[in-house]
C-alpha positions as a printed Julia matrix, in Angstrom:
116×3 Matrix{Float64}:
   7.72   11.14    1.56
   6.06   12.11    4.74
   4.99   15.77    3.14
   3.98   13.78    0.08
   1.64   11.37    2.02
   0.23   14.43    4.22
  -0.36   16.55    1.47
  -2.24   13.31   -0.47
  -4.86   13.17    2.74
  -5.41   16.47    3.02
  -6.17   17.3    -0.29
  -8.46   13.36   -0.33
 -10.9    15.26    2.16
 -11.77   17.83   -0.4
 -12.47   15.03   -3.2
 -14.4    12.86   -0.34
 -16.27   15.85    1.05
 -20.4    16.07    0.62
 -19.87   20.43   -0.22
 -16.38   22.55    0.46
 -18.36   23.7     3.94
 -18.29   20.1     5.08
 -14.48   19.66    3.79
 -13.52   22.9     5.29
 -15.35   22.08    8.86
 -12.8    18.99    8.73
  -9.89   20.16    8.11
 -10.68   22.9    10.66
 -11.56   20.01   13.52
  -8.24   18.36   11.79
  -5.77   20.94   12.92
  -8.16   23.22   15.7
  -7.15   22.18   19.43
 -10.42   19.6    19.59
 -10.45   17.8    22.92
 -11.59   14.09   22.14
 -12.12   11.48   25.09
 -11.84    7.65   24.79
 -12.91    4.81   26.13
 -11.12    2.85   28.49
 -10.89    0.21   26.38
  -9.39    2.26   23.6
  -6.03    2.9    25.54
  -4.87   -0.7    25.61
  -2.88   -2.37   22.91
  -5.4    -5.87   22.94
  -8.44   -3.6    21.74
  -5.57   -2.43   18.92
  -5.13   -5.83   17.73
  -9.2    -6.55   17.81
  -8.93   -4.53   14.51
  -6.76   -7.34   12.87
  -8.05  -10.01   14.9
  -5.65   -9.94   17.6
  -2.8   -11.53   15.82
   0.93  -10.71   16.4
   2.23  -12.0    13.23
   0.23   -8.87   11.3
   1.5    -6.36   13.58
   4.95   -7.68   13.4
   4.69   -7.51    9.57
   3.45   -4.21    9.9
   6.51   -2.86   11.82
   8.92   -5.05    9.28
   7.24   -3.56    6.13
   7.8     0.26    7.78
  11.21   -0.85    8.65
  12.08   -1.95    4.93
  10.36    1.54    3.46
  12.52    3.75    5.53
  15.88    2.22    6.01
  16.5    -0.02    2.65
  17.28    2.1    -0.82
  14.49    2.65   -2.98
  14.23    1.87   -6.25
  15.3     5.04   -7.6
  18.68    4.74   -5.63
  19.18    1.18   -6.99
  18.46    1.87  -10.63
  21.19    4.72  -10.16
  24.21    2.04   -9.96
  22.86   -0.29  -12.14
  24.56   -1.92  -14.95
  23.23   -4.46  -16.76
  25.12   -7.92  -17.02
  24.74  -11.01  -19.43
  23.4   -12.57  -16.14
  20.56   -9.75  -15.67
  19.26   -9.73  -19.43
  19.39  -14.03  -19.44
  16.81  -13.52  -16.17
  15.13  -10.77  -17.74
  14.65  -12.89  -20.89
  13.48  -16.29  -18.87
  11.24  -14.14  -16.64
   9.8   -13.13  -19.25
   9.73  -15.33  -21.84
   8.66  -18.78  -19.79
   5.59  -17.59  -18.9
   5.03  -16.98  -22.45
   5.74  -20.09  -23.77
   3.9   -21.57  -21.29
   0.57  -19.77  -22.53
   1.35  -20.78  -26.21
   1.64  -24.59  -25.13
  -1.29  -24.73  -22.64
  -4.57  -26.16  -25.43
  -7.84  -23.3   -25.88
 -10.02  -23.54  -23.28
 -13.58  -21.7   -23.95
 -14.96  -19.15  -21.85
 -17.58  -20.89  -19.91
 -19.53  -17.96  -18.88
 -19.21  -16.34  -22.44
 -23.39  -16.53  -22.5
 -24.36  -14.49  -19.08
């Protein structure tokens, strides 16, 4: 998945890109040995968190979420060993099938903005 992902941004710049001078120039400052200074304030974790208003609980769920992507099976490797139980297809058929009723009971209600 990482080559995947990699290969996705690279090729973005050249859909993103004004002309294929200005795409080329980036991938060249990209990958070229560029030396780029930053500010003082850029090195500490608090100015990090200034980007998502400085609050743990969204870094915490950021580091959970990569956690869950690359340790847990995905859903490839749990359709593999799947069978399909009485249980699954009575779920399957209420998941679906509620909701449905649900829209069939509920009375017409007009679409107030049908005149803008």
């Amino acid at each position: 998945w990482i080559l995947t992902f990699n290969f996705v941004n690279i090729a973005w710049i050249f859909f993103r890109a004004e002309n294929l001078d200005t795409a080329i120039s980036l991938l060249k400052s990209m990958f070229g040995i560029v030396w780029v200074e930053f500010d003082a304030r850029a090195r500490l974790i608090p100015h990090f968190l200034s980007n998502i208003q400085g609050r743990n609980e969204t870094l915490i769920y950021l580091i959970l979420a990569f956690i869950v992507c690359l340790c847990f099976k995905n859903s490839i490797d749990l359709t593999r060993g799947f069978k399909p139980t009485k249980t699954y297809i009575m779920a399957t058929m209420l998941l679906f099938w509620i909701p449905a009723i649900m829209l069939i009971l509920n009375p017409y209600s007009e679409f107030i903005y049908f005149n803008f």
